[in-house]
Structures are given as C-alpha cells and as structure tokens.
Amino acid sequence: MTTGNKRERRRHVVCAADELAPGTSRLAELGRRRILVVRDEDGRLNALSDVCPHQGGPLSGGSVERMWVADRPGEHHRSEDRTVAVCPWHNFETDVSTGCSAWEPRPLRAATYRAEIEDGDVVLYV
Ligand code: FES
C-alpha cells in the first residue's frame, strides 16, 4: 500500500481532436480553473494555466507560436521545437511544455497539466 500526497486527477473531455488543429489552442474552463490547451505545429498537446506567470494576464488572449531564437546576433529564426504562448499584456513568452517563462524560468512559471488524445477526444487530467 502506498501513502503520500498523490492526488487522483479527474478526466475532462475538452473537445474532439479534430476541433483542435495543429498550431492552434483552446481555452478550457473547468469550474474556476482556466486552462489553455495547445496543439503545437507537430501535433503535440500541452496544457497550462491561462494565467500569465508575469502579472496574471490571460494567455488565451494572446498568440501561440514557435519561439524566435538566434544562434548569433542578427540571425533570428523560429525554433523547430519550442512553442510559446505570448501574453497580450506585456508580451512575455511562456513555454507551453514547461509553463516556464522563456526568459525568467525560475520565478515565473505557470501550472501545467496532462493532456492526451483519447478515442478521438482531447482530454485533460486535472
Ligand atoms: S501579465 Fe503577461 S506579460 Fe505581463
């Protein structure tokens, strides 16, 4: 028998998988909790709190996009694997896979949640 603080997560169907195309996101409202569900351009699912870790702006009001990166000054390009939610209030970028701010990862972090595609549906475990 195990003991500890493991909490049973509840399963929530968000939408049909074909309603969340690669490169798009959707806001899921579960009671008072607002969760941004993101399907990146490669089809991977991520879910994070809709509350920006900077000052609480609504991430769902901004954009979701590949992060701009640079190998050298003046040579910017889109990342091949990092997707960020760009907050509409002050343009902070939050990595959708970790919930961490792209530039201040330690103190600024949004909660993340497990998201899966099951039987043709997008499902959250919260
Ligand atoms: S509240 Fe989101 S960037 Fe400031």
PDB file of C-alpha atoms and ligand atoms in Angstrom:
ATOM      1  CA  MET A   1       0.000   0.000   0.000  1.00  0.00           C
ATOM      2  CA  THR A   2       1.301   3.428  -0.864  1.00  0.00           C
ATOM      3  CA  THR A   3       0.689   6.577   1.026  1.00  0.00           C
ATOM      4  CA  GLY A   4       1.563  10.123   0.301  1.00  0.00           C
ATOM      5  CA  ASN A   5       0.213  13.170  -1.386  1.00  0.00           C
ATOM      6  CA  LYS A   6      -0.667  11.700  -4.769  1.00  0.00           C
ATOM      7  CA  ARG A   7      -3.967  13.195  -5.756  1.00  0.00           C
ATOM      8  CA  GLU A   8      -6.324  11.467  -8.133  1.00  0.00           C
ATOM      9  CA  ARG A   9      -6.689  13.564 -11.282  1.00  0.00           C
ATOM     10  CA  ARG A  10     -10.094  13.880 -12.869  1.00  0.00           C
ATOM     11  CA  ARG A  11     -10.588  13.318 -16.567  1.00  0.00           C
ATOM     12  CA  HIS A  12     -12.216  16.130 -18.589  1.00  0.00           C
ATOM     13  CA  VAL A  13     -13.056  15.942 -22.283  1.00  0.00           C
ATOM     14  CA  VAL A  14     -12.240  19.321 -23.851  1.00  0.00           C
ATOM     15  CA  CYS A  15     -13.303  18.799 -27.466  1.00  0.00           C
ATOM     16  CA  ALA A  16     -12.975  16.433 -30.385  1.00  0.00           C
ATOM     17  CA  ALA A  17      -9.356  16.129 -31.500  1.00  0.00           C
ATOM     18  CA  ASP A  18     -10.206  17.402 -34.979  1.00  0.00           C
ATOM     19  CA  GLU A  19     -11.532  20.623 -33.422  1.00  0.00           C
ATOM     20  CA  LEU A  20      -8.007  21.480 -32.243  1.00  0.00           C
ATOM     21  CA  ALA A  21      -5.846  21.645 -35.343  1.00  0.00           C
ATOM     22  CA  PRO A  22      -2.033  21.685 -35.127  1.00  0.00           C
ATOM     23  CA  GLY A  23      -0.828  25.218 -34.430  1.00  0.00           C
ATOM     24  CA  THR A  24      -3.967  26.235 -32.543  1.00  0.00           C
ATOM     25  CA  SER A  25      -5.118  26.490 -28.943  1.00  0.00           C
ATOM     26  CA  ARG A  26      -8.339  26.440 -27.000  1.00  0.00           C
ATOM     27  CA  LEU A  27      -9.392  27.671 -23.585  1.00  0.00           C
ATOM     28  CA  ALA A  28     -10.892  25.058 -21.273  1.00  0.00           C
ATOM     29  CA  GLU A  29     -12.865  26.380 -18.316  1.00  0.00           C
ATOM     30  CA  LEU A  30     -13.174  23.794 -15.562  1.00  0.00           C
ATOM     31  CA  GLY A  31     -15.028  25.424 -12.715  1.00  0.00           C
ATOM     32  CA  ARG A  32     -12.891  28.398 -11.672  1.00  0.00           C
ATOM     33  CA  ARG A  33      -9.841  26.995 -13.405  1.00  0.00           C
ATOM     34  CA  ARG A  34      -8.920  28.333 -16.852  1.00  0.00           C
ATOM     35  CA  ILE A  35      -6.551  26.116 -18.813  1.00  0.00           C
ATOM     36  CA  LEU A  36      -5.028  26.830 -22.196  1.00  0.00           C
ATOM     37  CA  VAL A  37      -4.804  23.665 -24.287  1.00  0.00           C
ATOM     38  CA  VAL A  38      -2.250  23.961 -27.079  1.00  0.00           C
ATOM     39  CA  ARG A  39      -1.647  21.688 -30.018  1.00  0.00           C
ATOM     40  CA  ASP A  40       1.693  22.666 -31.473  1.00  0.00           C
ATOM     41  CA  GLU A  41       2.549  22.549 -35.152  1.00  0.00           C
ATOM     42  CA  ASP A  42       3.805  18.975 -34.750  1.00  0.00           C
ATOM     43  CA  GLY A  43       0.515  17.910 -33.179  1.00  0.00           C
ATOM     44  CA  ARG A  44       1.845  17.580 -29.605  1.00  0.00           C
ATOM     45  CA  LEU A  45      -0.585  18.546 -26.867  1.00  0.00           C
ATOM     46  CA  ASN A  46       0.269  20.739 -23.911  1.00  0.00           C
ATOM     47  CA  ALA A  47      -1.904  22.340 -21.264  1.00  0.00           C
ATOM     48  CA  LEU A  48      -1.056  25.147 -18.900  1.00  0.00           C
ATOM     49  CA  SER A  49      -2.764  27.655 -16.683  1.00  0.00           C
ATOM     50  CA  ASP A  50      -4.307  30.512 -18.659  1.00  0.00           C
ATOM     51  CA  VAL A  51      -2.932  32.897 -16.021  1.00  0.00           C
ATOM     52  CA  CYS A  52       0.305  34.501 -17.198  1.00  0.00           C
ATOM     53  CA  PRO A  53       3.040  33.980 -14.590  1.00  0.00           C
ATOM     54  CA  HIS A  54       4.180  37.593 -15.019  1.00  0.00           C
ATOM     55  CA  GLN A  55       1.203  39.588 -13.776  1.00  0.00           C
ATOM     56  CA  GLY A  56      -1.811  37.403 -14.432  1.00  0.00           C
ATOM     57  CA  GLY A  57      -2.781  38.324 -17.970  1.00  0.00           C
ATOM     58  CA  PRO A  58      -4.949  35.870 -19.951  1.00  0.00           C
ATOM     59  CA  LEU A  59      -2.645  33.779 -22.147  1.00  0.00           C
ATOM     60  CA  SER A  60      -5.647  32.740 -24.238  1.00  0.00           C
ATOM     61  CA  GLY A  61      -5.964  36.371 -25.347  1.00  0.00           C
ATOM     62  CA  GLY A  62      -2.525  36.300 -26.934  1.00  0.00           C
ATOM     63  CA  SER A  63      -0.931  34.146 -29.577  1.00  0.00           C
ATOM     64  CA  VAL A  64       0.651  30.700 -29.610  1.00  0.00           C
ATOM     65  CA  GLU A  65       3.659  30.394 -31.873  1.00  0.00           C
ATOM     66  CA  ARG A  66       7.080  28.902 -32.387  1.00  0.00           C
ATOM     67  CA  MET A  67       9.614  30.772 -30.295  1.00  0.00           C
ATOM     68  CA  TRP A  68      12.013  33.136 -32.019  1.00  0.00           C
ATOM     69  CA  VAL A  69      15.618  32.049 -31.373  1.00  0.00           C
ATOM     70  CA  ALA A  70      19.019  33.181 -32.602  1.00  0.00           C
ATOM     71  CA  ASP A  71      22.323  31.355 -32.913  1.00  0.00           C
ATOM     72  CA  ARG A  72      24.137  34.643 -33.477  1.00  0.00           C
ATOM     73  CA  PRO A  73      23.210  38.290 -33.204  1.00  0.00           C
ATOM     74  CA  GLY A  74      21.036  39.267 -36.121  1.00  0.00           C
ATOM     75  CA  GLU A  75      20.265  35.702 -37.230  1.00  0.00           C
ATOM     76  CA  HIS A  76      16.816  35.027 -35.864  1.00  0.00           C
ATOM     77  CA  HIS A  77      14.634  32.141 -36.856  1.00  0.00           C
ATOM     78  CA  ARG A  78      11.717  30.192 -35.476  1.00  0.00           C
ATOM     79  CA  SER A  79      12.564  27.320 -33.142  1.00  0.00           C
ATOM     80  CA  GLU A  80      11.869  23.896 -34.560  1.00  0.00           C
ATOM     81  CA  ASP A  81      10.526  22.518 -31.285  1.00  0.00           C
ATOM     82  CA  ARG A  82       9.741  25.236 -28.732  1.00  0.00           C
ATOM     83  CA  THR A  83       6.247  26.674 -28.728  1.00  0.00           C
ATOM     84  CA  VAL A  84       5.357  29.650 -26.569  1.00  0.00           C
ATOM     85  CA  ALA A  85       2.186  31.410 -25.516  1.00  0.00           C
ATOM     86  CA  VAL A  86       2.694  35.149 -25.926  1.00  0.00           C
ATOM     87  CA  CYS A  87       0.778  37.126 -23.316  1.00  0.00           C
ATOM     88  CA  PRO A  88      -1.298  40.021 -24.666  1.00  0.00           C
ATOM     89  CA  TRP A  89      -0.469  42.296 -21.719  1.00  0.00           C
ATOM     90  CA  HIS A  90       3.342  42.665 -21.890  1.00  0.00           C
ATOM     91  CA  ASN A  91       4.378  40.055 -24.485  1.00  0.00           C
ATOM     92  CA  PHE A  92       6.145  37.701 -22.072  1.00  0.00           C
ATOM     93  CA  GLU A  93       6.609  34.291 -23.657  1.00  0.00           C
ATOM     94  CA  THR A  94       5.680  31.163 -21.700  1.00  0.00           C
ATOM     95  CA  ASP A  95       6.939  27.780 -22.904  1.00  0.00           C
ATOM     96  CA  VAL A  96       3.784  25.709 -23.307  1.00  0.00           C
ATOM     97  CA  SER A  97       5.520  22.412 -22.490  1.00  0.00           C
ATOM     98  CA  THR A  98       7.043  23.538 -19.160  1.00  0.00           C
ATOM     99  CA  GLY A  99       4.925  26.526 -18.151  1.00  0.00           C
ATOM    100  CA  CYS A 100       8.159  28.458 -17.595  1.00  0.00           C
ATOM    101  CA  SER A 101       8.813  31.940 -18.798  1.00  0.00           C
ATOM    102  CA  ALA A 102      11.186  31.821 -21.742  1.00  0.00           C
ATOM    103  CA  TRP A 103      13.471  34.393 -20.119  1.00  0.00           C
ATOM    104  CA  GLU A 104      12.819  34.083 -16.372  1.00  0.00           C
ATOM    105  CA  PRO A 105      12.191  30.339 -15.963  1.00  0.00           C
ATOM    106  CA  ARG A 106      12.770  30.060 -12.230  1.00  0.00           C
ATOM    107  CA  PRO A 107      10.452  32.564 -10.642  1.00  0.00           C
ATOM    108  CA  LEU A 108       7.880  32.761 -13.416  1.00  0.00           C
ATOM    109  CA  ARG A 109       6.102  29.502 -14.048  1.00  0.00           C
ATOM    110  CA  ALA A 110       2.512  28.617 -14.931  1.00  0.00           C
ATOM    111  CA  ALA A 111       0.994  25.341 -13.746  1.00  0.00           C
ATOM    112  CA  THR A 112       0.955  22.613 -16.379  1.00  0.00           C
ATOM    113  CA  TYR A 113      -1.463  19.721 -16.804  1.00  0.00           C
ATOM    114  CA  ARG A 114      -1.530  16.381 -18.529  1.00  0.00           C
ATOM    115  CA  ALA A 115      -3.322  16.472 -21.886  1.00  0.00           C
ATOM    116  CA  GLU A 116      -3.934  13.462 -24.133  1.00  0.00           C
ATOM    117  CA  ILE A 117      -5.851  12.430 -27.210  1.00  0.00           C
ATOM    118  CA  GLU A 118      -8.060   9.507 -26.275  1.00  0.00           C
ATOM    119  CA  ASP A 119     -10.669   7.903 -28.507  1.00  0.00           C
ATOM    120  CA  GLY A 120     -10.671  10.924 -30.794  1.00  0.00           C
ATOM    121  CA  ASP A 121     -11.089  13.459 -27.992  1.00  0.00           C
ATOM    122  CA  VAL A 122      -8.731  15.959 -26.371  1.00  0.00           C
ATOM    123  CA  VAL A 123      -8.693  15.049 -22.689  1.00  0.00           C
ATOM    124  CA  LEU A 124      -7.305  16.930 -19.686  1.00  0.00           C
ATOM    125  CA  TYR A 125      -6.352  15.395 -16.354  1.00  0.00           C
ATOM    126  CA  VAL A 126      -6.746  17.999 -13.615  1.00  0.00           C
TER     127      VAL A 126
HETATM  128  S1  FES B   1       0.890  39.769 -17.447  1.00  0.00           S
HETATM  129 FE1  FES B   1       1.555  38.548 -19.067  1.00  0.00          FE
HETATM  130  S2  FES B   1       3.296  39.515 -19.801  1.00  0.00           S
HETATM  131 FE2  FES B   1       2.708  40.698 -18.125  1.00  0.00          FE
END
